[in-house]
Every structure is written in structure tokens, then in C-alpha cells.
Amino acid sequence: MSDAIAPFDPTERNITEYKQSHSDLRAAGPLVRVDAPAGGSAWIVTEDALARQVLTDPRFVKDPAMAPLDWDRQMAGLERPAAEQASLTTADGPDHAQLRKAHAPLFSARGISRYYDRMLVIARQLLADAAESVPAGTPVDLTLDFTTRYPVAVVCDVLGIPPENVDRTMQACRDMFNPDPAAFGAAFATFAELADAALEAGDGVAAELRDRLPADTSQEDLRYFIFLIIFAGQPTMDSSLGYLLAGLLENGVPGTERKVLEDFVQTALRRQPPAPFTLWRFTATEVEVAGVTLPERTPVLVDLFGITVAPDRPEGPDLVFGAGPHYCIGAQLAMFEMRALAEVFAENHAGARLGVPYAELRQTDIGGTQGSKLTALPVVFRE
Ligand code: HEM
């Protein structure tokens, strides 16, 4: 057991500092045993090839029913088992493949590109609002509202949730981290209403998804699938937009051509991978991997952050959005959103500057398997 490594402790640090535990994990080997936040031990994969092997091996399952029996399920942030609530994040094998097939064309580059012009409109409006919210020469902190509002407004637009619901969608996303069970329950009730509103409006991806799923899909399942699309990407988008904007303000946008923007977005994601780890996987049976025998119900994570930022990372695709059958379904949505923001920033706010020197920006994480985000991003839009 690598006692000194604390991958799940919260930290606060400078924007240029990586969380030390990622390099500690890497130095400890390709598969490292650590204390799990919910009790007992867990294993973390720190090497690219081994990560891809684990992420495509059907003996490593997502179903929370296979979590260690003594885990505190709430502390581990586990969803209900697949038998109770099948979803992209709890189902495995053919059940998962069937769900992916229904989602795939809607979230492909082609499917999402239909919404790019709307993303530009939303980014223009929200950045203009932020710029106007303070007098000239005064910084506005974009992490207080903008980095949450923009991705929520976009996902509402894509799903077909009427725009007047953006504020309560933001609140529901925030309440998912609220320790008060009442607030958490209220957030779930809100997500159900939002899903119903999108299905009723009928002019977005929510309704298209319903039409692509088997006709006997229950309303409860549909609501859960739509909830996942709203919420699953929220913390990572919030975080990645902060780093993207900080980079834009520090270095400027190198151009507005599509390829230049795409490269800019990819570089930003690789420099600060927003998801530090995959979600939990569990061994469905005894598995021998990297010379270690893992008994059934062993919890396993992949260190996406550490592998991506490693100086000797192999050429080729990165692991920012994972790999294998559970590869992020929202990857194209995320990258289009970031590209639209960079484009609007270059076009309309090239004169904006950081309110503090870049090197003084701070980042923090709440611990567990959650990623880091900027503590503040003060921006002066006009002098
Ligand atoms: C920069 C932003 C994002 C990052 C870095 C990110 C990262 C990831 C990663 C690493 C996984 C795989 C987890 C695993 O294998 O255990 C994942 C899965 C997922 N992501 Fe994202 N994500 C982002 C944005 C989004 C957005 C905007 C959505 C909204 C559609 C989304 C929805 C999902 C869903 C539903 C899954 C589960 C897919 C499955 O298990 O089949 N993500 N994401």
C-alpha cells in the first residue's frame, strides 16, 4: 500500500502546479494500491497502455452492484445498481451498448455541429452580459456565474429545455454537491421537471433520444438519461472553461480558423485535464493484471490526469475523455462549446485582460475523485 500518496485529499495550489499525488502515483508503478475514500483499498492505473487495457476489458464493470459490500455508497458517490437504474454510467455489456447506440448519432460531431451557431449566440450574449455587469476598469470574476451559466445554457438549448429554466438548472447542478439531503432531493425533482419540459417542448435532443429508444422505455428511465446529459458534464465543463479562458487571456487566441481553434481547445484540455480520474470500475471476477491478482469486487480507477500530463506520454490519442465503451458521450459537445467560446472571445473581447497576473491565479479541488477548478478568474473587459 502506498501510504504516503493522498490522491483523494482536497488541495489548493497555484495554477501552474499539478496536484503532487499524480506524480507520486506514477512514480509508484503502473498499478498502485491506495486507501479508498469509502473505506478499504482501491487500485489506480497510472500507465497509458494498461489504462486502455483495463477500460476495454469486460471483467472491469461499472455496475455499482459490484462495489465492495462494506463501502459507504453515499461517500463513494455511487449511483443505484444497474438492475434498479440502468444508465450509461451503470450499465455494462450489451445493455450499455444499446443505450450508447441510441445516444451516439445525437452526440457525434455531426449531431452536435447542428448547435454550433446557437452556442456562438449564447456565448456572445453571456460574455456581453458579464462585461456590462461592472463599470469599466473593474474586474468581473467569471467563475462566479459565467463558467457555470454558459455550459448549462448550451446543454438546455441542445436538449430543448426552454431557456427560462437556466437558473434553476444551475441551482440543481450545484445542489448535487449539497450535503443537505433535502437540497439533494429537491435537485432531483427539478431534473425530472426539466426533462419533462424538454420532452414536452419536443424540439431538441431529449425528444430525439426518446424517439431512438425502445418504445417501452419508462418515463423514469428517460428522465434519468436526460438528467445524466445535463449533469454528467457540468463539473468538468465548469472547470475546463475557467482554464480555457485563463489561457486565452494570458496568451491570446492564435486565430479564428476552425483548425486553429480546435488545436487550441485540445491543448488546453491536455494541459489541465478536467476529469482527474475515470468513474469507479469494479472487478466482476478475480482478475490478474500487471502481475497483481485482484479479487472480485476490487475498485479500480484510471489516473487520466497523471497519464495525460506525463512528460513521456505516448504519441496519439489522449485520455482526457477516457477510452473504450464508456468514452465520454459528451466529448464533442464539450469541444464544440469550448471552440465557440474561444471564437467569440477572439472576435469580441480581444482587448480583455486578466485582473491579476496569470501566475497568481489559484486552483482548488474538493477532494475525492473530483477535479480542480480555478478559485477565481477576475477579468477586466474594458478600461
Ligand atoms: C471537458 C469536459 C468533459 C470531460 C473532461 C469529460 C470526461 C469524461 C470521462 C473521462 C468519461 C469516462 C468515464 C469513465 O470511463 O469512467 C466521461 C463519461 C461521460 N460523460 Fe463526459 N466529460 C466532459 C463533458 C461532458 C459533457 C458536456 C457531457 C454531456 C453530455 C458529458 C457526459 C458524459 C456521460 C453521460 C458519460 C458516461 C458515458 C458512458 O459511460 O457511456 N461529459 N466523461
Tab-separated table of C-alpha atoms and ligand atoms in Angstrom:
chain	number	residue	atom	x	y	z
A	1	MET	CA	0.000	0.000	0.000
A	2	SER	CA	1.345	3.433	-0.911
A	3	ASP	CA	0.559	5.149	2.378
A	4	ALA	CA	2.148	8.491	1.609
A	5	ILE	CA	0.110	9.078	-1.545
A	6	ALA	CA	-3.086	11.025	-0.971
A	7	PRO	CA	-4.902	11.197	-4.304
A	8	PHE	CA	-8.300	11.948	-2.741
A	9	ASP	CA	-7.311	14.748	-0.348
A	10	PRO	CA	-8.572	18.245	-1.198
A	11	THR	CA	-5.884	20.724	-2.216
A	12	GLU	CA	-5.433	24.382	-3.075
A	13	ARG	CA	-2.495	25.482	-5.169
A	14	ASN	CA	-1.161	27.796	-7.830
A	15	ILE	CA	-2.491	27.485	-11.418
A	16	THR	CA	0.872	26.248	-12.647
A	17	GLU	CA	1.221	23.498	-10.006
A	18	TYR	CA	-0.040	19.994	-10.635
A	19	LYS	CA	-1.517	18.026	-7.743
A	20	GLN	CA	1.505	16.228	-6.328
A	21	SER	CA	-0.315	12.915	-5.919
A	22	HIS	CA	-0.449	12.345	-9.695
A	23	SER	CA	3.355	12.273	-9.980
A	24	ASP	CA	3.580	10.242	-6.757
A	25	LEU	CA	1.192	7.673	-8.186
A	26	ARG	CA	3.109	7.463	-11.426
A	27	ALA	CA	6.392	7.015	-9.594
A	28	ALA	CA	4.849	4.167	-7.565
A	29	GLY	CA	4.206	1.975	-10.626
A	30	PRO	CA	1.611	1.140	-13.309
A	31	LEU	CA	-0.962	-0.142	-10.797
A	32	VAL	CA	-0.939	1.389	-7.334
A	33	ARG	CA	-2.848	0.405	-4.213
A	34	VAL	CA	-4.292	3.312	-2.200
A	35	ASP	CA	-6.820	3.911	0.582
A	36	ALA	CA	-10.295	4.299	-0.946
A	37	PRO	CA	-12.352	7.288	0.276
A	38	ALA	CA	-15.289	4.981	1.054
A	39	GLY	CA	-13.168	2.500	3.003
A	40	GLY	CA	-10.793	-0.358	2.261
A	41	SER	CA	-8.310	-0.158	-0.547
A	42	ALA	CA	-8.549	0.618	-4.244
A	43	TRP	CA	-6.167	0.381	-7.197
A	44	ILE	CA	-5.202	3.186	-9.555
A	45	VAL	CA	-3.853	2.603	-13.069
A	46	THR	CA	-1.157	5.127	-13.988
A	47	GLU	CA	0.107	3.914	-17.333
A	48	ASP	CA	-1.405	4.611	-20.775
A	49	ALA	CA	-1.366	1.102	-22.303
A	50	LEU	CA	-2.558	-0.565	-19.105
A	51	ALA	CA	-5.331	2.047	-18.818
A	52	ARG	CA	-6.611	1.238	-22.313
A	53	GLN	CA	-6.445	-2.475	-21.483
A	54	VAL	CA	-8.500	-2.044	-18.304
A	55	LEU	CA	-11.000	0.329	-19.944
A	56	THR	CA	-11.790	-2.216	-22.667
A	57	ASP	CA	-11.721	-5.379	-20.507
A	58	PRO	CA	-15.318	-6.547	-19.798
A	59	ARG	CA	-14.229	-8.007	-16.451
A	60	PHE	CA	-13.956	-4.418	-15.139
A	61	VAL	CA	-17.574	-3.322	-14.788
A	62	LYS	CA	-19.351	-0.076	-13.940
A	63	ASP	CA	-22.377	-1.606	-12.214
A	64	PRO	CA	-22.408	-0.237	-8.622
A	65	ALA	CA	-23.858	-3.622	-7.554
A	66	MET	CA	-20.278	-4.908	-7.791
A	67	ALA	CA	-18.833	-2.278	-5.418
A	68	PRO	CA	-17.250	-3.575	-2.195
A	69	LEU	CA	-20.066	-4.648	0.112
A	70	ASP	CA	-18.728	-2.580	3.016
A	71	TRP	CA	-18.498	0.679	1.066
A	72	ASP	CA	-20.370	3.745	2.237
A	73	ARG	CA	-22.264	4.165	-1.017
A	74	GLN	CA	-23.059	7.828	-0.456
A	75	MET	CA	-19.476	8.707	0.339
A	76	ALA	CA	-18.378	6.827	-2.767
A	77	GLY	CA	-20.921	8.806	-4.821
A	78	LEU	CA	-22.349	5.582	-6.230
A	79	GLU	CA	-25.476	5.538	-8.347
A	80	ARG	CA	-28.102	2.858	-7.847
A	81	PRO	CA	-27.205	-0.579	-9.261
A	82	ALA	CA	-27.933	-1.173	-12.946
A	83	ALA	CA	-30.790	-3.556	-12.064
A	84	GLU	CA	-32.564	-0.624	-10.362
A	85	GLN	CA	-31.467	2.200	-12.665
A	86	ALA	CA	-29.721	1.213	-15.867
A	87	SER	CA	-27.928	4.163	-17.433
A	88	LEU	CA	-24.838	4.959	-19.487
A	89	THR	CA	-22.838	5.128	-16.274
A	90	THR	CA	-24.191	1.992	-14.533
A	91	ALA	CA	-24.831	-0.459	-17.376
A	92	ASP	CA	-22.248	-2.792	-18.894
A	93	GLY	CA	-22.024	-5.022	-21.963
A	94	PRO	CA	-24.999	-5.306	-24.348
A	95	ASP	CA	-27.329	-3.197	-22.156
A	96	HIS	CA	-24.798	-0.377	-22.215
A	97	ALA	CA	-24.174	-0.815	-25.955
A	98	GLN	CA	-27.894	-0.466	-26.647
A	99	LEU	CA	-28.043	2.798	-24.713
A	100	ARG	CA	-24.914	4.112	-26.450
A	101	LYS	CA	-26.425	3.296	-29.840
A	102	ALA	CA	-29.452	5.435	-29.039
A	103	HIS	CA	-27.282	8.378	-27.899
A	104	ALA	CA	-24.402	8.113	-30.392
A	105	PRO	CA	-25.602	9.985	-33.517
A	106	LEU	CA	-27.118	12.757	-31.420
A	107	PHE	CA	-23.794	13.436	-29.678
A	108	SER	CA	-21.457	12.802	-32.620
A	109	ALA	CA	-19.549	15.708	-34.166
A	110	ARG	CA	-22.202	15.871	-36.871
A	111	GLY	CA	-25.091	15.746	-34.419
A	112	ILE	CA	-23.642	18.441	-32.193
A	113	SER	CA	-22.468	20.694	-35.037
A	114	ARG	CA	-26.147	21.500	-35.654
A	115	TYR	CA	-25.973	23.560	-32.445
A	116	TYR	CA	-22.704	25.401	-33.067
A	117	ASP	CA	-24.320	28.629	-34.284
A	118	ARG	CA	-26.560	28.653	-31.215
A	119	MET	CA	-23.508	28.190	-28.993
A	120	LEU	CA	-21.961	31.280	-30.612
A	121	VAL	CA	-25.134	33.267	-29.925
A	122	ILE	CA	-25.221	32.134	-26.287
A	123	ALA	CA	-21.502	32.819	-25.758
A	124	ARG	CA	-21.829	36.323	-27.301
A	125	GLN	CA	-24.795	37.189	-25.106
A	126	LEU	CA	-23.387	35.849	-21.841
A	127	LEU	CA	-19.931	37.369	-22.323
A	128	ALA	CA	-21.521	40.712	-23.208
A	129	ASP	CA	-23.687	40.460	-20.051
A	130	ALA	CA	-20.603	39.702	-17.933
A	131	ALA	CA	-18.694	42.617	-19.470
A	132	GLU	CA	-21.602	45.012	-18.826
A	133	SER	CA	-22.196	43.810	-15.261
A	134	VAL	CA	-19.409	46.013	-13.844
A	135	PRO	CA	-18.135	49.547	-14.551
A	136	ALA	CA	-15.182	49.996	-16.952
A	137	GLY	CA	-11.858	49.117	-15.369
A	138	THR	CA	-13.458	46.824	-12.757
A	139	PRO	CA	-12.750	43.086	-12.861
A	140	VAL	CA	-15.600	40.578	-13.022
A	141	ASP	CA	-14.997	37.093	-11.645
A	142	LEU	CA	-16.107	34.714	-14.404
A	143	THR	CA	-16.078	31.678	-12.085
A	144	LEU	CA	-18.919	33.119	-10.000
A	145	ASP	CA	-21.522	32.757	-12.716
A	146	PHE	CA	-20.288	32.599	-16.303
A	147	THR	CA	-18.370	29.291	-16.265
A	148	THR	CA	-21.481	27.547	-14.899
A	149	ARG	CA	-24.107	29.503	-16.833
A	150	TYR	CA	-22.625	29.084	-20.305
A	151	PRO	CA	-22.452	25.246	-20.339
A	152	VAL	CA	-25.841	24.976	-18.629
A	153	ALA	CA	-27.413	27.369	-21.148
A	154	VAL	CA	-25.882	25.353	-24.002
A	155	VAL	CA	-26.969	21.951	-22.697
A	156	CYS	CA	-30.500	23.279	-22.109
A	157	ASP	CA	-30.564	24.590	-25.660
A	158	VAL	CA	-29.302	21.306	-27.089
A	159	LEU	CA	-31.769	19.197	-25.110
A	160	GLY	CA	-34.705	21.510	-25.829
A	161	ILE	CA	-35.219	22.710	-22.239
A	162	PRO	CA	-36.859	26.157	-22.522
A	163	PRO	CA	-34.288	28.908	-21.720
A	164	GLU	CA	-36.223	30.342	-18.760
A	165	ASN	CA	-35.087	27.224	-16.846
A	166	VAL	CA	-31.356	28.001	-16.943
A	167	ASP	CA	-31.218	29.473	-13.418
A	168	ARG	CA	-32.913	26.539	-11.758
A	169	THR	CA	-30.850	24.082	-13.790
A	170	MET	CA	-27.723	25.796	-12.443
A	171	GLN	CA	-29.080	25.584	-8.905
A	172	ALA	CA	-29.949	21.890	-9.283
A	173	CYS	CA	-26.428	21.150	-10.572
A	174	ARG	CA	-24.914	22.972	-7.599
A	175	ASP	CA	-27.197	21.159	-5.149
A	176	MET	CA	-25.883	17.801	-6.344
A	177	PHE	CA	-22.898	18.606	-4.100
A	178	ASN	CA	-25.068	19.899	-1.242
A	179	PRO	CA	-24.645	17.710	1.866
A	180	ASP	CA	-28.221	18.540	2.943
A	181	PRO	CA	-30.359	15.567	1.780
A	182	ALA	CA	-33.359	17.868	1.306
A	183	ALA	CA	-31.473	20.054	-1.178
A	184	PHE	CA	-30.190	16.963	-2.983
A	185	GLY	CA	-33.724	15.543	-3.205
A	186	ALA	CA	-35.075	18.867	-4.462
A	187	ALA	CA	-32.375	18.900	-7.158
A	188	PHE	CA	-33.525	15.507	-8.387
A	189	ALA	CA	-37.129	16.675	-8.503
A	190	THR	CA	-36.020	19.687	-10.547
A	191	PHE	CA	-34.114	17.487	-13.002
A	192	ALA	CA	-37.257	15.399	-13.531
A	193	GLU	CA	-39.269	18.557	-14.290
A	194	LEU	CA	-36.590	19.807	-16.666
A	195	ALA	CA	-36.619	16.502	-18.539
A	196	ASP	CA	-40.411	16.621	-18.798
A	197	ALA	CA	-40.236	20.206	-20.063
A	198	ALA	CA	-37.758	19.212	-22.782
A	199	LEU	CA	-39.803	16.187	-23.827
A	200	GLU	CA	-42.940	18.273	-23.954
A	201	ALA	CA	-41.266	21.051	-25.980
A	202	GLY	CA	-40.166	18.279	-28.343
A	203	ASP	CA	-37.652	20.281	-30.376
A	204	GLY	CA	-34.282	19.125	-29.079
A	205	VAL	CA	-32.048	16.170	-28.427
A	206	ALA	CA	-34.168	14.995	-25.447
A	207	ALA	CA	-37.117	14.253	-27.733
A	208	GLU	CA	-34.826	12.781	-30.399
A	209	LEU	CA	-33.344	10.464	-27.783
A	210	ARG	CA	-36.822	9.350	-26.679
A	211	ASP	CA	-37.655	8.519	-30.295
A	212	ARG	CA	-34.471	6.456	-30.674
A	213	LEU	CA	-35.039	4.379	-27.513
A	214	PRO	CA	-37.311	1.317	-27.360
A	215	ALA	CA	-40.968	2.369	-27.209
A	216	ASP	CA	-41.410	0.743	-23.782
A	217	THR	CA	-38.716	2.915	-22.140
A	218	SER	CA	-40.280	4.247	-18.938
A	219	GLN	CA	-40.655	7.961	-18.228
A	220	GLU	CA	-38.481	7.443	-15.153
A	221	ASP	CA	-35.659	5.996	-17.257
A	222	LEU	CA	-35.988	8.785	-19.808
A	223	ARG	CA	-35.778	11.381	-17.069
A	224	TYR	CA	-32.655	9.738	-15.696
A	225	PHE	CA	-30.953	9.645	-19.108
A	226	ILE	CA	-31.701	13.351	-19.611
A	227	PHE	CA	-30.517	14.153	-16.078
A	228	LEU	CA	-27.193	12.465	-16.888
A	229	ILE	CA	-26.741	14.580	-20.007
A	230	ILE	CA	-27.400	17.755	-18.038
A	231	PHE	CA	-25.304	16.908	-15.011
A	232	ALA	CA	-22.537	14.481	-16.045
A	233	GLY	CA	-20.585	17.131	-17.895
A	234	GLN	CA	-21.301	20.056	-15.593
A	235	PRO	CA	-18.375	19.991	-13.128
A	236	THR	CA	-15.868	19.202	-15.882
A	237	MET	CA	-17.199	21.935	-18.184
A	238	ASP	CA	-17.206	24.497	-15.402
A	239	SER	CA	-13.588	23.661	-14.650
A	240	SER	CA	-12.333	23.428	-18.236
A	241	LEU	CA	-13.907	26.755	-19.234
A	242	GLY	CA	-12.028	28.520	-16.438
A	243	TYR	CA	-8.681	27.154	-17.608
A	244	LEU	CA	-9.541	27.814	-21.261
A	245	LEU	CA	-10.388	31.448	-20.536
A	246	ALA	CA	-7.296	31.915	-18.368
A	247	GLY	CA	-5.164	30.605	-21.256
A	248	LEU	CA	-6.968	32.854	-23.758
A	249	LEU	CA	-6.407	35.903	-21.587
A	250	GLU	CA	-2.774	35.098	-20.956
A	251	ASN	CA	-1.734	34.051	-24.467
A	252	GLY	CA	-4.489	35.410	-26.746
A	253	VAL	CA	-6.195	33.258	-29.396
A	254	PRO	CA	-3.798	32.323	-32.173
A	255	GLY	CA	-6.546	32.770	-34.832
A	256	THR	CA	-10.204	32.124	-35.538
A	257	GLU	CA	-9.917	29.409	-38.193
A	258	ARG	CA	-11.648	26.211	-37.190
A	259	LYS	CA	-8.499	24.057	-37.060
A	260	VAL	CA	-6.583	26.638	-35.038
A	261	LEU	CA	-9.411	26.846	-32.516
A	262	GLU	CA	-9.726	23.062	-32.311
A	263	ASP	CA	-5.997	22.737	-31.620
A	264	PHE	CA	-6.193	25.488	-29.027
A	265	VAL	CA	-9.027	23.664	-27.228
A	266	GLN	CA	-7.229	20.331	-27.359
A	267	THR	CA	-4.033	21.841	-25.976
A	268	ALA	CA	-5.957	23.462	-23.117
A	269	LEU	CA	-7.638	20.149	-22.259
A	270	ARG	CA	-4.350	18.267	-22.338
A	271	ARG	CA	-2.638	20.849	-20.143
A	272	GLN	CA	-5.354	20.711	-17.453
A	273	PRO	CA	-7.404	17.509	-17.944
A	274	PRO	CA	-10.684	18.371	-16.165
A	275	ALA	CA	-11.531	14.778	-15.134
A	276	PRO	CA	-8.602	13.571	-12.992
A	277	PHE	CA	-9.918	10.013	-12.798
A	278	THR	CA	-12.419	7.797	-14.552
A	279	LEU	CA	-15.517	6.835	-12.617
A	280	TRP	CA	-15.185	3.706	-10.481
A	281	ARG	CA	-14.906	0.306	-12.049
A	282	PHE	CA	-15.103	-2.988	-10.152
A	283	THR	CA	-13.758	-6.425	-10.950
A	284	ALA	CA	-16.672	-8.729	-11.795
A	285	THR	CA	-14.464	-11.735	-11.077
A	286	GLU	CA	-10.886	-12.379	-9.956
A	287	VAL	CA	-8.575	-10.666	-12.454
A	288	GLU	CA	-4.822	-10.821	-12.880
A	289	VAL	CA	-3.448	-7.552	-14.192
A	290	ALA	CA	0.085	-6.089	-14.264
A	291	GLY	CA	1.264	-9.029	-12.150
A	292	VAL	CA	-1.326	-8.373	-9.421
A	293	THR	CA	-4.275	-10.640	-8.600
A	294	LEU	CA	-7.338	-8.516	-7.900
A	295	PRO	CA	-10.196	-10.347	-6.173
A	296	GLU	CA	-13.814	-9.899	-7.244
A	297	ARG	CA	-15.322	-6.501	-6.214
A	298	THR	CA	-11.974	-4.681	-6.274
A	299	PRO	CA	-12.458	-0.959	-7.006
A	300	VAL	CA	-10.252	0.440	-9.767
A	301	LEU	CA	-9.702	3.937	-11.202
A	302	VAL	CA	-7.582	5.223	-14.065
A	303	ASP	CA	-5.439	8.301	-13.391
A	304	LEU	CA	-6.470	10.197	-16.537
A	305	PHE	CA	-4.791	13.395	-15.381
A	306	GLY	CA	-1.450	11.835	-14.497
A	307	ILE	CA	-1.295	9.820	-17.712
A	308	THR	CA	-2.235	12.803	-19.886
A	309	VAL	CA	0.257	15.283	-18.414
A	310	ALA	CA	3.116	12.743	-18.113
A	311	PRO	CA	6.145	14.115	-19.979
A	312	ASP	CA	6.682	10.734	-21.675
A	313	ARG	CA	3.044	10.263	-22.753
A	314	PRO	CA	2.989	8.209	-25.969
A	315	GLU	CA	2.076	9.965	-29.247
A	316	GLY	CA	-1.530	9.583	-30.346
A	317	PRO	CA	-4.922	9.938	-28.723
A	318	ASP	CA	-5.026	11.197	-25.147
A	319	LEU	CA	-7.223	10.001	-22.285
A	320	VAL	CA	-8.879	13.344	-21.477
A	321	PHE	CA	-12.317	11.876	-22.258
A	322	GLY	CA	-11.464	8.290	-21.284
A	323	ALA	CA	-11.360	5.336	-23.693
A	324	GLY	CA	-13.313	2.212	-24.596
A	325	PRO	CA	-17.089	1.705	-24.478
A	326	HIS	CA	-17.614	4.366	-21.782
A	327	TYR	CA	-15.641	7.080	-23.649
A	328	CYS	CA	-17.303	10.404	-22.805
A	329	ILE	CA	-20.548	10.696	-24.776
A	330	GLY	CA	-20.338	14.495	-24.343
A	331	ALA	CA	-16.813	14.916	-25.754
A	332	GLN	CA	-17.970	16.595	-28.969
A	333	LEU	CA	-20.417	18.782	-27.096
A	334	ALA	CA	-17.623	19.847	-24.742
A	335	MET	CA	-15.154	20.616	-27.526
A	336	PHE	CA	-17.688	22.499	-29.690
A	337	GLU	CA	-18.688	24.552	-26.659
A	338	MET	CA	-15.093	25.440	-25.879
A	339	ARG	CA	-14.371	26.285	-29.506
A	340	ALA	CA	-17.419	28.573	-29.710
A	341	LEU	CA	-16.299	30.385	-26.576
A	342	ALA	CA	-12.760	30.866	-27.905
A	343	GLU	CA	-14.129	32.141	-31.216
A	344	VAL	CA	-16.416	34.699	-29.574
A	345	PHE	CA	-13.684	35.769	-27.198
A	346	ALA	CA	-11.292	36.383	-30.095
A	347	GLU	CA	-13.886	38.269	-32.099
A	348	ASN	CA	-15.493	40.419	-29.426
A	349	HIS	CA	-13.170	40.611	-26.424
A	350	ALA	CA	-9.625	40.629	-27.736
A	351	GLY	CA	-8.902	43.662	-25.529
A	352	ALA	CA	-9.922	41.936	-22.262
A	353	ARG	CA	-7.202	41.230	-19.707
A	354	LEU	CA	-6.745	39.292	-16.506
A	355	GLY	CA	-7.367	41.314	-13.348
A	356	VAL	CA	-4.364	39.656	-11.654
A	357	PRO	CA	-1.120	38.252	-13.100
A	358	TYR	CA	-1.688	34.774	-14.559
A	359	ALA	CA	0.830	33.221	-12.182
A	360	GLU	CA	-1.241	34.431	-9.212
A	361	LEU	CA	-4.373	32.517	-10.244
A	362	ARG	CA	-5.217	29.737	-7.790
A	363	GLN	CA	-6.941	26.402	-8.233
A	364	THR	CA	-8.636	24.063	-5.804
A	365	ASP	CA	-10.377	20.702	-5.646
A	366	ILE	CA	-12.870	19.347	-3.162
A	367	GLY	CA	-11.090	16.012	-2.996
A	368	GLY	CA	-12.434	12.542	-3.718
A	369	THR	CA	-12.379	11.822	-7.434
A	370	GLN	CA	-13.418	15.377	-8.355
A	371	GLY	CA	-11.214	17.595	-10.490
A	372	SER	CA	-9.741	21.016	-9.866
A	373	LYS	CA	-11.089	24.400	-10.817
A	374	LEU	CA	-9.923	27.994	-10.528
A	375	THR	CA	-10.799	29.696	-7.249
A	376	ALA	CA	-11.439	32.926	-9.167
A	377	LEU	CA	-10.948	34.346	-12.663
A	378	PRO	CA	-11.036	38.161	-12.481
A	379	VAL	CA	-11.332	39.684	-15.958
A	380	VAL	CA	-11.269	43.360	-16.972
A	381	PHE	CA	-13.254	43.564	-20.224
A	382	ARG	CA	-12.748	47.309	-20.892
A	383	GLU	CA	-10.612	50.079	-19.401
B	1	HEM	C1	-14.293	18.841	-20.809
B	1	HEM	C2	-15.423	18.286	-20.413
B	1	HEM	C3	-15.590	16.808	-20.125
B	1	HEM	C4	-14.659	15.886	-19.725
B	1	HEM	C5	-13.182	16.092	-19.475
B	1	HEM	C6	-15.353	14.622	-19.585
B	1	HEM	C7	-14.752	13.429	-19.219
B	1	HEM	C8	-15.383	12.202	-19.212
B	1	HEM	C9	-14.723	10.937	-18.973
B	1	HEM	C10	-13.247	10.781	-18.682
B	1	HEM	C11	-15.657	9.966	-19.062
B	1	HEM	C12	-15.414	8.462	-18.941
B	1	HEM	C13	-15.585	8.000	-17.508
B	1	HEM	C14	-15.264	6.530	-17.330
B	1	HEM	O1	-14.804	5.850	-18.248
B	1	HEM	O2	-15.486	6.055	-16.206
B	1	HEM	C15	-16.928	10.609	-19.328
B	1	HEM	C16	-18.135	9.949	-19.474
B	1	HEM	C17	-19.329	10.601	-19.660
B	1	HEM	N1	-19.520	11.938	-19.914
B	1	HEM	FE1	-18.080	13.323	-20.011
B	1	HEM	N2	-16.669	14.813	-19.887
B	1	HEM	C18	-16.855	16.124	-20.244
B	1	HEM	C19	-18.022	16.719	-20.671
B	1	HEM	C20	-19.224	16.067	-20.783
B	1	HEM	C21	-20.442	16.682	-21.229
B	1	HEM	C22	-20.603	18.123	-21.712
B	1	HEM	C23	-21.412	15.744	-21.125
B	1	HEM	C24	-22.866	15.931	-21.521
B	1	HEM	C25	-23.390	15.184	-22.478
B	1	HEM	C26	-20.813	14.527	-20.622
B	1	HEM	C27	-21.486	13.362	-20.359
B	1	HEM	C28	-20.867	12.161	-20.055
B	1	HEM	C29	-21.594	10.910	-19.877
B	1	HEM	C30	-23.102	10.731	-19.906
B	1	HEM	C31	-20.620	9.929	-19.633
B	1	HEM	C32	-20.850	8.437	-19.411
B	1	HEM	C33	-20.635	7.713	-20.727
B	1	HEM	C34	-20.711	6.209	-20.591
B	1	HEM	O3	-20.414	5.697	-19.509
B	1	HEM	O4	-21.065	5.559	-21.585
B	1	HEM	N3	-19.478	14.766	-20.441
B	1	HEM	N4	-16.731	11.977	-19.428
